[in-house]
PDB file of C-alpha atoms in Angstrom:
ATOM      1  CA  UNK A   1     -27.327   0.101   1.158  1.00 74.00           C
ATOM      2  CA  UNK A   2     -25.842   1.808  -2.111  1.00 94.00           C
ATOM      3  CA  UNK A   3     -21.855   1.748  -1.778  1.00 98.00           C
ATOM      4  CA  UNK A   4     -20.591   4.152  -4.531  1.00 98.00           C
ATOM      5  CA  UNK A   5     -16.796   4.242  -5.005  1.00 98.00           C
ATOM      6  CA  UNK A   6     -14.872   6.643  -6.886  1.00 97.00           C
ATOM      7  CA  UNK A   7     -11.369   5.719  -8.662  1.00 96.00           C
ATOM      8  CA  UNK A   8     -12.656   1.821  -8.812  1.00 97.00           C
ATOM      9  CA  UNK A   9      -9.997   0.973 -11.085  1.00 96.00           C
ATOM     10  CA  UNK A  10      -6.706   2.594  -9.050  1.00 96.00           C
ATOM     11  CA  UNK A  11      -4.511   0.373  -7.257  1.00 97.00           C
ATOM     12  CA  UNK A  12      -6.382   1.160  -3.565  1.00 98.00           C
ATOM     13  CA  UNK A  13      -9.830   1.500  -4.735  1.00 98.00           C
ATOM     14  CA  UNK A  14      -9.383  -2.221  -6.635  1.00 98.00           C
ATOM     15  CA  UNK A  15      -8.611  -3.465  -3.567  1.00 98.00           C
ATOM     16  CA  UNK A  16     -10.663  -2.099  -1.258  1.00 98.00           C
ATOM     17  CA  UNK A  17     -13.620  -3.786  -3.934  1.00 98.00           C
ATOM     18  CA  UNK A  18     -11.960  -6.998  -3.831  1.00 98.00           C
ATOM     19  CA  UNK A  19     -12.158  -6.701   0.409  1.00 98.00           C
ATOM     20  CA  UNK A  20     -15.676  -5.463   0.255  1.00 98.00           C
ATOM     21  CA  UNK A  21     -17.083  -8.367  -1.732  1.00 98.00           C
ATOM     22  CA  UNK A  22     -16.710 -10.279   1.226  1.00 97.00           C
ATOM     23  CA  UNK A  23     -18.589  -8.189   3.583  1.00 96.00           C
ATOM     24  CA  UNK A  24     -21.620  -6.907   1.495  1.00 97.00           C
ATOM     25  CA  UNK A  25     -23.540  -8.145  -2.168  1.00 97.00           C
ATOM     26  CA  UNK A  26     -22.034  -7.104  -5.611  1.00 98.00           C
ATOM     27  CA  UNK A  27     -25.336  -5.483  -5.986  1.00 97.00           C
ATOM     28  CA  UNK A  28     -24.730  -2.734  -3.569  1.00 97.00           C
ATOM     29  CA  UNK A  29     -21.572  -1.816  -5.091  1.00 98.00           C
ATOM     30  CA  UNK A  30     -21.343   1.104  -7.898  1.00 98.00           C
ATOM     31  CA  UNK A  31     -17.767   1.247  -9.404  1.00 98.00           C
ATOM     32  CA  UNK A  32     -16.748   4.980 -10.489  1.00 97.00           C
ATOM     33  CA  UNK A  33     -14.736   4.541 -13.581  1.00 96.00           C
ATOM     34  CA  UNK A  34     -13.429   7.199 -16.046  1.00 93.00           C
ATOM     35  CA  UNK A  35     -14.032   4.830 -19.217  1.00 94.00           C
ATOM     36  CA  UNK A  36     -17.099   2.793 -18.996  1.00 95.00           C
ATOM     37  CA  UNK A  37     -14.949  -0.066 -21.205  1.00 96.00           C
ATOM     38  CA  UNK A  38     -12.712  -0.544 -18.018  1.00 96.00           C
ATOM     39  CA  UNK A  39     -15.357  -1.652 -15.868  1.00 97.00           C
ATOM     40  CA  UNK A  40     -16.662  -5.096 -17.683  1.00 97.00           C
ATOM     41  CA  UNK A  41     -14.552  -7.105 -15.350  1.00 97.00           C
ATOM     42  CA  UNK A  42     -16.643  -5.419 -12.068  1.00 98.00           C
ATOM     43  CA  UNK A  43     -19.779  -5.780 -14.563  1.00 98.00           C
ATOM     44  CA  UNK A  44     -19.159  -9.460 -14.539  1.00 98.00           C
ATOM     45  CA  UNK A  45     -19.243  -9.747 -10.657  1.00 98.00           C
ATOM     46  CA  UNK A  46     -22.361  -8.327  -9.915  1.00 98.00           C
ATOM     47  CA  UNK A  47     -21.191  -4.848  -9.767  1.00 98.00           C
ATOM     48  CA  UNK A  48     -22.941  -1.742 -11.380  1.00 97.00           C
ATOM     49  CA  UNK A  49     -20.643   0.539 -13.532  1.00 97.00           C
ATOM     50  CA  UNK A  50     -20.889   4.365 -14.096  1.00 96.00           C
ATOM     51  CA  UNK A  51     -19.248   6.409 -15.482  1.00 95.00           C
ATOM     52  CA  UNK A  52     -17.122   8.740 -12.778  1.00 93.00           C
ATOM     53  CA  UNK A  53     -14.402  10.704 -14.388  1.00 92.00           C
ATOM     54  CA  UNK A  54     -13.633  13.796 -11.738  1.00 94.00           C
ATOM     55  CA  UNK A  55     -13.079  16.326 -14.206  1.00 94.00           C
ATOM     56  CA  UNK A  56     -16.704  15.755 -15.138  1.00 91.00           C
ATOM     57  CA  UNK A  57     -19.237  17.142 -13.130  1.00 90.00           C
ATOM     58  CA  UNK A  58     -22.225  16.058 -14.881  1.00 86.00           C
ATOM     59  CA  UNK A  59     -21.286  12.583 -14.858  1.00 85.00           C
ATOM     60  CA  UNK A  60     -20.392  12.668 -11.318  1.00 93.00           C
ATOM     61  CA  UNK A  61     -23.975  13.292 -10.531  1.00 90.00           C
ATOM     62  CA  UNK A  62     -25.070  10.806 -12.769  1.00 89.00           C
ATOM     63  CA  UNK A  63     -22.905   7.943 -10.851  1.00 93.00           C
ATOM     64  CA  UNK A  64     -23.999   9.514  -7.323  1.00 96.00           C
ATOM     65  CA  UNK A  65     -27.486   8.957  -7.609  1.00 92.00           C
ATOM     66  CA  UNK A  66     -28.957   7.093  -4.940  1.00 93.00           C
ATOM     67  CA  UNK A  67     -26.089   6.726  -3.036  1.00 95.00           C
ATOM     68  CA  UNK A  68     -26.170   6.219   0.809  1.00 96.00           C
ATOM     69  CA  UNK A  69     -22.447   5.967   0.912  1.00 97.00           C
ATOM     70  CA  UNK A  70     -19.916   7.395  -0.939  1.00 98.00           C
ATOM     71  CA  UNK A  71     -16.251   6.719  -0.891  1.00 98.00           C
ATOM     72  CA  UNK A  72     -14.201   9.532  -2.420  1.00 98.00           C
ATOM     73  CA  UNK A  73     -10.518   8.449  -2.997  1.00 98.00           C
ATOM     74  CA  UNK A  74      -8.450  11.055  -3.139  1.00 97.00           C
ATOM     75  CA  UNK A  75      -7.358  12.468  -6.436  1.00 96.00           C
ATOM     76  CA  UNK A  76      -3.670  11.129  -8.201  1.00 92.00           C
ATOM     77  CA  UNK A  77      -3.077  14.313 -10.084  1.00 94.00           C
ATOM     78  CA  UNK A  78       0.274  15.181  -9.529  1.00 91.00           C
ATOM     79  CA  UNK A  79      -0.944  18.951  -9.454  1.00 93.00           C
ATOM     80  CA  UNK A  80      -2.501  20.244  -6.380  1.00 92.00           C
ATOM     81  CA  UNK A  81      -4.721  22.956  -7.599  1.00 93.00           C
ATOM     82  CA  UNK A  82      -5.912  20.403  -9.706  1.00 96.00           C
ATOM     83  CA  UNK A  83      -6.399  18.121  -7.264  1.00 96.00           C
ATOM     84  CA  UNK A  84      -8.323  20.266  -5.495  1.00 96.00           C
ATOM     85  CA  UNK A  85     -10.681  21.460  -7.599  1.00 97.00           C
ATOM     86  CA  UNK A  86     -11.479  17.707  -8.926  1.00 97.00           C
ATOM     87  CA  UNK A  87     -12.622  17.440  -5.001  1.00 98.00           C
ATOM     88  CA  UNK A  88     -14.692  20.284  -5.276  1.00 97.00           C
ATOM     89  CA  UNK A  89     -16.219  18.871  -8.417  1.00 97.00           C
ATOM     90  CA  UNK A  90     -17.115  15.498  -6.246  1.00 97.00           C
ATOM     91  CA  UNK A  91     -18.247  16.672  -3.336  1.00 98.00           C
ATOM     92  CA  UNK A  92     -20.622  18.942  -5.005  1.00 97.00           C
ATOM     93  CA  UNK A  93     -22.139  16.478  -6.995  1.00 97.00           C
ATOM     94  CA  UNK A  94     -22.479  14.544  -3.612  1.00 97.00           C
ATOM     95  CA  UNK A  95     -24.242  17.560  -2.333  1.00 97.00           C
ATOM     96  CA  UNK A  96     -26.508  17.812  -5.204  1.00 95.00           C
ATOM     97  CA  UNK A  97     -27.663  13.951  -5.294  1.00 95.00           C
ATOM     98  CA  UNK A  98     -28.558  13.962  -1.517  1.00 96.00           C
ATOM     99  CA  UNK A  99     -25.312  11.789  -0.572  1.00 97.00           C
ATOM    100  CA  UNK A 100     -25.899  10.121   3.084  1.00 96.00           C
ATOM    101  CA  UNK A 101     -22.403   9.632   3.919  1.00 97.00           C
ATOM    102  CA  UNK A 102     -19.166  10.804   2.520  1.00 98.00           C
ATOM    103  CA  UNK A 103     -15.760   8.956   3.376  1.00 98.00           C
ATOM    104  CA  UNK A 104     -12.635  10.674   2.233  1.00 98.00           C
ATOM    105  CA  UNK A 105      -9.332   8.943   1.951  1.00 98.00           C
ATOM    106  CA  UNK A 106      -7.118  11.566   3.595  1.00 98.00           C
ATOM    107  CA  UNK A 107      -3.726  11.394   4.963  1.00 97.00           C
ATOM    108  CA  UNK A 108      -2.575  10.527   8.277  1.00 97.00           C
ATOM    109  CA  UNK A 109      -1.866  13.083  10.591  1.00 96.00           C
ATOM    110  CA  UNK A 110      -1.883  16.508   8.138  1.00 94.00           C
ATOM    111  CA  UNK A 111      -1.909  18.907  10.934  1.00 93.00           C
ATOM    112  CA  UNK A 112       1.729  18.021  11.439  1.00 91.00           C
ATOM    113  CA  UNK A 113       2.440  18.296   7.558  1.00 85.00           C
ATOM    114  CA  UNK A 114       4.342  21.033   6.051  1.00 85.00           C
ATOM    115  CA  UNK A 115       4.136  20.725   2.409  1.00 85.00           C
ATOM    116  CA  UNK A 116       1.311  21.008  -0.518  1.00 87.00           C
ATOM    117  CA  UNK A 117       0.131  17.775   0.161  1.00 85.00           C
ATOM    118  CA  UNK A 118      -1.397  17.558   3.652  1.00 91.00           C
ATOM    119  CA  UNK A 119      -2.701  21.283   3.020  1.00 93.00           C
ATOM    120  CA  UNK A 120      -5.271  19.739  -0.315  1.00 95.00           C
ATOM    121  CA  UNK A 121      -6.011  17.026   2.552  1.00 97.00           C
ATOM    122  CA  UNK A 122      -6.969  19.206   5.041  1.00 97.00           C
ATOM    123  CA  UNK A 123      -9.098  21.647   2.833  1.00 96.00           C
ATOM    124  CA  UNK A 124     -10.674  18.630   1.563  1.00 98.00           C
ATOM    125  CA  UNK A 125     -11.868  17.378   4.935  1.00 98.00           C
ATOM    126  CA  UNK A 126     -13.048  21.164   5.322  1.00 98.00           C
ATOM    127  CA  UNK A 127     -14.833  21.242   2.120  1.00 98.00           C
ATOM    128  CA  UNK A 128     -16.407  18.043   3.593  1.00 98.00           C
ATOM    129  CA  UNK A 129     -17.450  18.832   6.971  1.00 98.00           C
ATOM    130  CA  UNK A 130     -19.240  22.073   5.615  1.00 98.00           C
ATOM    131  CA  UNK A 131     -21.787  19.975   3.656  1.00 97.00           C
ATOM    132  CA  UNK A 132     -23.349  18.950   6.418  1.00 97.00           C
ATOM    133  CA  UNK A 133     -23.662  15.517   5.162  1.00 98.00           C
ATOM    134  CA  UNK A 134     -22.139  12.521   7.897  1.00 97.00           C
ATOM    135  CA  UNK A 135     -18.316  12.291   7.152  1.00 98.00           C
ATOM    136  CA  UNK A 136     -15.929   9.377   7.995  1.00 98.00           C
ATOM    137  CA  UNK A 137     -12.312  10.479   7.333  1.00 98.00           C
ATOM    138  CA  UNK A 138     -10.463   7.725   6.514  1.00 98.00           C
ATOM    139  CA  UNK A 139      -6.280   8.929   7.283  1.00 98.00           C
ATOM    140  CA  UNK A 140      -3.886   6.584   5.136  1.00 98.00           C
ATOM    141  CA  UNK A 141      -0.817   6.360   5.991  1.00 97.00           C
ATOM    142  CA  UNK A 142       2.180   7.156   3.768  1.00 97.00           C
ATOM    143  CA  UNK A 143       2.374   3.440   1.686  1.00 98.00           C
ATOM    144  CA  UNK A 144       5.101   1.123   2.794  1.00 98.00           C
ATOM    145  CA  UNK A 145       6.182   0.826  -1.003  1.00 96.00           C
ATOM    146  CA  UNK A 146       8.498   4.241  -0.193  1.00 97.00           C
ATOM    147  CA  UNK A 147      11.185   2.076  -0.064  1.00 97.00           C
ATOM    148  CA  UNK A 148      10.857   1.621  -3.693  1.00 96.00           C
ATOM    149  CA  UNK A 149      12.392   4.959  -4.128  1.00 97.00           C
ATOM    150  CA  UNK A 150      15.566   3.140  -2.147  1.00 97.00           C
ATOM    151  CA  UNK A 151      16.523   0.963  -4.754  1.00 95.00           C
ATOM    152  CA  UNK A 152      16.830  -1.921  -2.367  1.00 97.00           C
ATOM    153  CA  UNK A 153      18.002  -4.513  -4.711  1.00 97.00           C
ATOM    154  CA  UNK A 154      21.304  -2.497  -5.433  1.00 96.00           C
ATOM    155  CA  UNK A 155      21.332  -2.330  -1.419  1.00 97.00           C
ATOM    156  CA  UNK A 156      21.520  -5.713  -1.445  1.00 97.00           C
ATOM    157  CA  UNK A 157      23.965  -6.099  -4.508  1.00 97.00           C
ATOM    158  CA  UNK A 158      26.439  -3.488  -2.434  1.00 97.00           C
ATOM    159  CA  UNK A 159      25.454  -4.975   1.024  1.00 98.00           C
ATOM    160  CA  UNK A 160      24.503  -1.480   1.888  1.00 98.00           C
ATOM    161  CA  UNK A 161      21.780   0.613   2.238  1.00 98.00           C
ATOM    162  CA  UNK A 162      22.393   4.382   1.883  1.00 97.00           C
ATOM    163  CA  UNK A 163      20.527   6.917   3.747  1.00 97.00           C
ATOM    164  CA  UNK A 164      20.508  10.754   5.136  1.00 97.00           C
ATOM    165  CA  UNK A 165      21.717  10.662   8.313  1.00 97.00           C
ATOM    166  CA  UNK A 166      18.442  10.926  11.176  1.00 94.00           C
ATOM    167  CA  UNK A 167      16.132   9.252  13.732  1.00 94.00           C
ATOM    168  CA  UNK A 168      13.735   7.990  11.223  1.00 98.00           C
ATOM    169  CA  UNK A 169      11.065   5.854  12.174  1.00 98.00           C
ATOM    170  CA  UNK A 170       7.766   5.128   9.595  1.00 98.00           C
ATOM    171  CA  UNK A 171       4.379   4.432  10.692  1.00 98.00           C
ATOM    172  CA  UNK A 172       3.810   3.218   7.170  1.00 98.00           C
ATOM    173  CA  UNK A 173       1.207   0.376   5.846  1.00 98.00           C
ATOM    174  CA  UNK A 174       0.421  -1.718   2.752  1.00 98.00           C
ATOM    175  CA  UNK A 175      -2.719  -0.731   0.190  1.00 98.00           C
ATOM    176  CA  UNK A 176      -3.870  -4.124   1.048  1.00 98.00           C
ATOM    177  CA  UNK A 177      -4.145  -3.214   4.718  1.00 98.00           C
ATOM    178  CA  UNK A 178      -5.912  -0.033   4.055  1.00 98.00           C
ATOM    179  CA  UNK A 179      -8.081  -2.013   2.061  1.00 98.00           C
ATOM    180  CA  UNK A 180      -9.223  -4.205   4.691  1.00 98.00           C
ATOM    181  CA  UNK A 181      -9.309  -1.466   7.134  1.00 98.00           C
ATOM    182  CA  UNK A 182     -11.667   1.103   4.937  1.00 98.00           C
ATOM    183  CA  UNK A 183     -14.431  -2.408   3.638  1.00 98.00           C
ATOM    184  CA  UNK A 184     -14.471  -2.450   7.667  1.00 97.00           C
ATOM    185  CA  UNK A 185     -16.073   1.071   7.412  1.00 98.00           C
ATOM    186  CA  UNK A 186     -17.837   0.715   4.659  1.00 97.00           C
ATOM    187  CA  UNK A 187     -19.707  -2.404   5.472  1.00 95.00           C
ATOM    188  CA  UNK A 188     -20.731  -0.956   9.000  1.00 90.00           C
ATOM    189  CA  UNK A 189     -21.024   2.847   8.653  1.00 75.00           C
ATOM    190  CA  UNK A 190     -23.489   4.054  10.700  1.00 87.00           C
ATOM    191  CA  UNK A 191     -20.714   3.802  14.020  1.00 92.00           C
ATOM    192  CA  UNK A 192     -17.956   5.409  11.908  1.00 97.00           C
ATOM    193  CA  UNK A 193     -19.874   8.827  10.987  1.00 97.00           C
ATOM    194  CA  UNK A 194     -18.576  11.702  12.012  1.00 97.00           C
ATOM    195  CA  UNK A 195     -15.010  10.156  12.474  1.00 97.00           C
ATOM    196  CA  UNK A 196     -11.677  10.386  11.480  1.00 97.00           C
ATOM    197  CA  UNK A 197      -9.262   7.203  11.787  1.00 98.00           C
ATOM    198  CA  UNK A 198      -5.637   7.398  11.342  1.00 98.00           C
ATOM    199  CA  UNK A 199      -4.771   3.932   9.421  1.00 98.00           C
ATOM    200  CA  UNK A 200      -1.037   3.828  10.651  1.00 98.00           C
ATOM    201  CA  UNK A 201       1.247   1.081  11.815  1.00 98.00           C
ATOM    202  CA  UNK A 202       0.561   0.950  16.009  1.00 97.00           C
ATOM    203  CA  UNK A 203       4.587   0.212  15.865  1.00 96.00           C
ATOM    204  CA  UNK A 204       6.891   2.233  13.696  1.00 97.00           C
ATOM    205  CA  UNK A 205      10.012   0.848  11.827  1.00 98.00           C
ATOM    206  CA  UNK A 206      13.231   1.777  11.451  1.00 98.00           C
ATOM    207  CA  UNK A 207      16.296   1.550   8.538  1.00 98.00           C
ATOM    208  CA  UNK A 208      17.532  -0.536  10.910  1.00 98.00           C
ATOM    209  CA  UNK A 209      14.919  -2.805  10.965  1.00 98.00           C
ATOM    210  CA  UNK A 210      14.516  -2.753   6.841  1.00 98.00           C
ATOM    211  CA  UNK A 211      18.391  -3.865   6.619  1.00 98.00           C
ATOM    212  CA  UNK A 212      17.646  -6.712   9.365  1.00 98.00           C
ATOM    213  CA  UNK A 213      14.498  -7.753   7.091  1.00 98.00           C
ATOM    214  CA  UNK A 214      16.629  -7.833   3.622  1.00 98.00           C
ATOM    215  CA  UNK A 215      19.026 -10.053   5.047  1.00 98.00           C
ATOM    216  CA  UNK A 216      16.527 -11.926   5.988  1.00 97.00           C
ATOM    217  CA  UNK A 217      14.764 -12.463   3.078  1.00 97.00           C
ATOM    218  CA  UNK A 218      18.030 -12.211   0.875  1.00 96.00           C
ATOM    219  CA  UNK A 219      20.784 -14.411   3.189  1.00 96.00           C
ATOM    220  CA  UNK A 220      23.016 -11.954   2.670  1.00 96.00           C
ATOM    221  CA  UNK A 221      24.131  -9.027   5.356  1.00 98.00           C
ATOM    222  CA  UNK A 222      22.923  -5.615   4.312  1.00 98.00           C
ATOM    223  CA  UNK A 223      24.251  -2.692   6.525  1.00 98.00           C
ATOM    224  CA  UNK A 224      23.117   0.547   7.189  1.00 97.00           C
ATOM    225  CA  UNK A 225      25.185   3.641   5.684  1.00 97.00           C
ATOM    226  CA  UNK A 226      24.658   7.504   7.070  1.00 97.00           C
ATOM    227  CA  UNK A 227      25.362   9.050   3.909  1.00 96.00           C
ATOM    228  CA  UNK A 228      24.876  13.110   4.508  1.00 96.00           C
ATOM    229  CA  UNK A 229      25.684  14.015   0.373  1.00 95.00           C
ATOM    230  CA  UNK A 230      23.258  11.266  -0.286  1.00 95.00           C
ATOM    231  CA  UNK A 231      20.311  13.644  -3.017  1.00 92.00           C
ATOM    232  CA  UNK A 232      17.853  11.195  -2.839  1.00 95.00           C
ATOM    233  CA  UNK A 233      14.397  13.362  -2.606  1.00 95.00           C
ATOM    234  CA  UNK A 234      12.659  11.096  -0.977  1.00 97.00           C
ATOM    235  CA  UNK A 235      14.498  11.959   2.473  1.00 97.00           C
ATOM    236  CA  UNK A 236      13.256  15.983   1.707  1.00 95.00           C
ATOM    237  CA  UNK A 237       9.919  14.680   1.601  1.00 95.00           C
ATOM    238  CA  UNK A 238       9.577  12.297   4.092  1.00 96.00           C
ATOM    239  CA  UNK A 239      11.562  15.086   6.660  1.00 94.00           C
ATOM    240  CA  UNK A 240       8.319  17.429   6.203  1.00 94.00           C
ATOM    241  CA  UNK A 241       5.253  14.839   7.104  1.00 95.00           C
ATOM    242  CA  UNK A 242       4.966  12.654  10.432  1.00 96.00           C
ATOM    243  CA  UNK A 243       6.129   9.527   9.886  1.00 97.00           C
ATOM    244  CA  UNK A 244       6.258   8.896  13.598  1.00 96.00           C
ATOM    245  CA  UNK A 245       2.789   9.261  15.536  1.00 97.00           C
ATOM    246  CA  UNK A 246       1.161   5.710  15.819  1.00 98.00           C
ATOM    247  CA  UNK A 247      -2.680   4.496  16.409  1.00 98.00           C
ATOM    248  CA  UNK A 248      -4.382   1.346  16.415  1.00 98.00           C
ATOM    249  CA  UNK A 249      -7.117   2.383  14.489  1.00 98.00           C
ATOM    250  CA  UNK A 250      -6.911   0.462  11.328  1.00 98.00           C
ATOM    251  CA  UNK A 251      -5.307  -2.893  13.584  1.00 98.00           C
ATOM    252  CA  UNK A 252      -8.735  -2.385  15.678  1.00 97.00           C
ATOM    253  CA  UNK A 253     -10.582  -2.284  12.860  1.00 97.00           C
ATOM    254  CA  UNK A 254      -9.304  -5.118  10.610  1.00 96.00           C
ATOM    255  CA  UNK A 255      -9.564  -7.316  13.802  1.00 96.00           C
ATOM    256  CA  UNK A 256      -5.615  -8.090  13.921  1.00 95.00           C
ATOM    257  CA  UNK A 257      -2.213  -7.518  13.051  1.00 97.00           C
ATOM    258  CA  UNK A 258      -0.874  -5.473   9.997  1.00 98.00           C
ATOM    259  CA  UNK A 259       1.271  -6.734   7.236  1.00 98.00           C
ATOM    260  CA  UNK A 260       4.986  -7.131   8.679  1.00 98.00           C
ATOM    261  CA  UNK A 261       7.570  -4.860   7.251  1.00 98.00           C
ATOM    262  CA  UNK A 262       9.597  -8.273   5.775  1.00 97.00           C
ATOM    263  CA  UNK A 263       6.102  -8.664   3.816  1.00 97.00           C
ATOM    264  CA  UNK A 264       5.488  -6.120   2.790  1.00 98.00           C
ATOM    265  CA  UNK A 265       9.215  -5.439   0.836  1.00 98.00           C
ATOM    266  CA  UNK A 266       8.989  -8.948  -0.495  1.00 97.00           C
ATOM    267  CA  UNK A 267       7.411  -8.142  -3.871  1.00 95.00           C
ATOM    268  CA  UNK A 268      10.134  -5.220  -4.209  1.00 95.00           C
ATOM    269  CA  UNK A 269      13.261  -7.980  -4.061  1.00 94.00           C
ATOM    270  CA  UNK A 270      14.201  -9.316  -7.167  1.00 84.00           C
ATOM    271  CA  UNK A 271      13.620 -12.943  -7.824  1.00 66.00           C
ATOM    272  CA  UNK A 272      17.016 -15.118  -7.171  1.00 50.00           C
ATOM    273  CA  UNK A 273      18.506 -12.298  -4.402  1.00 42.00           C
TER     274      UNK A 273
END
């Protein structure tokens, strides 16, 4: 088995390495990097190295040789029709090197999506499917690490937590979850082709349940404020995807329960709060 993986060096593709070297042999890992210098630290562990940058077709078929599985993770380019076309780039190389299995890191539950995003996800999968080659859609969820965009720890200076007035409820997860969940794949693909997952929380969360898990962590009471001039444009974005459906997919797959949402903020609170 020859495990390729594209983006090695991003924050979910590091990750999902790190997970897979406990399943399967350094030896049938290939890292994708976009400078070969990046990749010593894999080098040392076994891992082959190749050079993967997407904007590069040649030396996308260079890295795909041999493959039997390859893991596209989805492109970080904050333009779309860039995005897209870096895609087209992989999955043609894939083509051309006789690729067994492609697994795309898409995102969870697009059909319901109505902005640029879930549209590059779906034509993705598209561009995928008419290959012909065995697919595995992997569906991540949006990450838990939103609430970044919050600015909890002046929530919990204020003992407040502002936010646009709604029923919201996230299905979100941690990268480190996703992780676990996509090695699962990876180190057993021949039952996952042909499949989509949708690697969401089985039980959604609610602001309500954030405040409750920074006072918590923090001793100190954090309420919940309906704020309807609040400009945040987070709430904008997360009003056009579904941040409600739930499956047990990636909790089935990883053999257990998901990160808790009071574990997942933890590394967001500033020491000494």
């Amino acid at each position: 088995m020859s495990i390729v993986i594209t983006g090695a060096n991003g924050q979910l593709g590091s990750l999902i390495i790190q997970q897979l070297l406990q399943k399967v042999s350094p030896h049938e890992i290939t890292a994708c990097v976009r400078h070969l210098e990046t990749g010593k630290h894999y080098e040392a562990q076994g891992i082959t190295v190749r050079l993967g940058d997407y904007d590069q077709p040649d030396s996308l078929e260079q890295s795909f040789a041999g493959a039997s599985q390859l893991l596209l993770i989805s492109s970080s380019h904050p333009d779309d029709t860039i995005r897209i076309r870096q895609h087209t780039h992989i999955i043609e190389a894939a083509k051309k090197c006789k690729v067994e299995h492609i697994l795309y890191t898409s995102f969870a539950f697009s059909e319901a999506g109505s902005i640029p995003l879930s549209h590059l996800h779906l034509a993705t999968e598209h561009a995928i499917r008419t290959t012909g080659i065995p697919y595995t859609f992997l569906r991540n969820a949006l990450y838990t690490d939103f609430v970044k965009t919050l600015d909890l720890n002046a929530a919990i200076a204020k003992g407040a937590l502002n936010i646009y007035p709604g029923e919201w409820k996230f299905n979100t997860v941690t990268r480190w979850d996703l992780a676990r969940g996509i090695a699962a794949v990876l180190s057993g693909p021949d039952r996952h082709k042909n499949k989509k997952y949708e690697f969401v929380s089985s039980s959604p969360w609610t602001f309500s349940d954030l405040t409750a898990a920074l006072t918590e962590l923090t001793g100190r009471s954090v309420s919940l404020r309906h704020d309807p001039q609040i400009k945040n444009w987070i709430f904008g974005f997360l009003g056009k995807i579904d941040t409600r459906s739930t499956s047990d997919d990636l909790e089935q797959l990883i053999g257990g329960p998901l990160t808790t949402l009071k574990e997942s903020i933890r590394p967001f609170i500033s020491k000494g709060k």
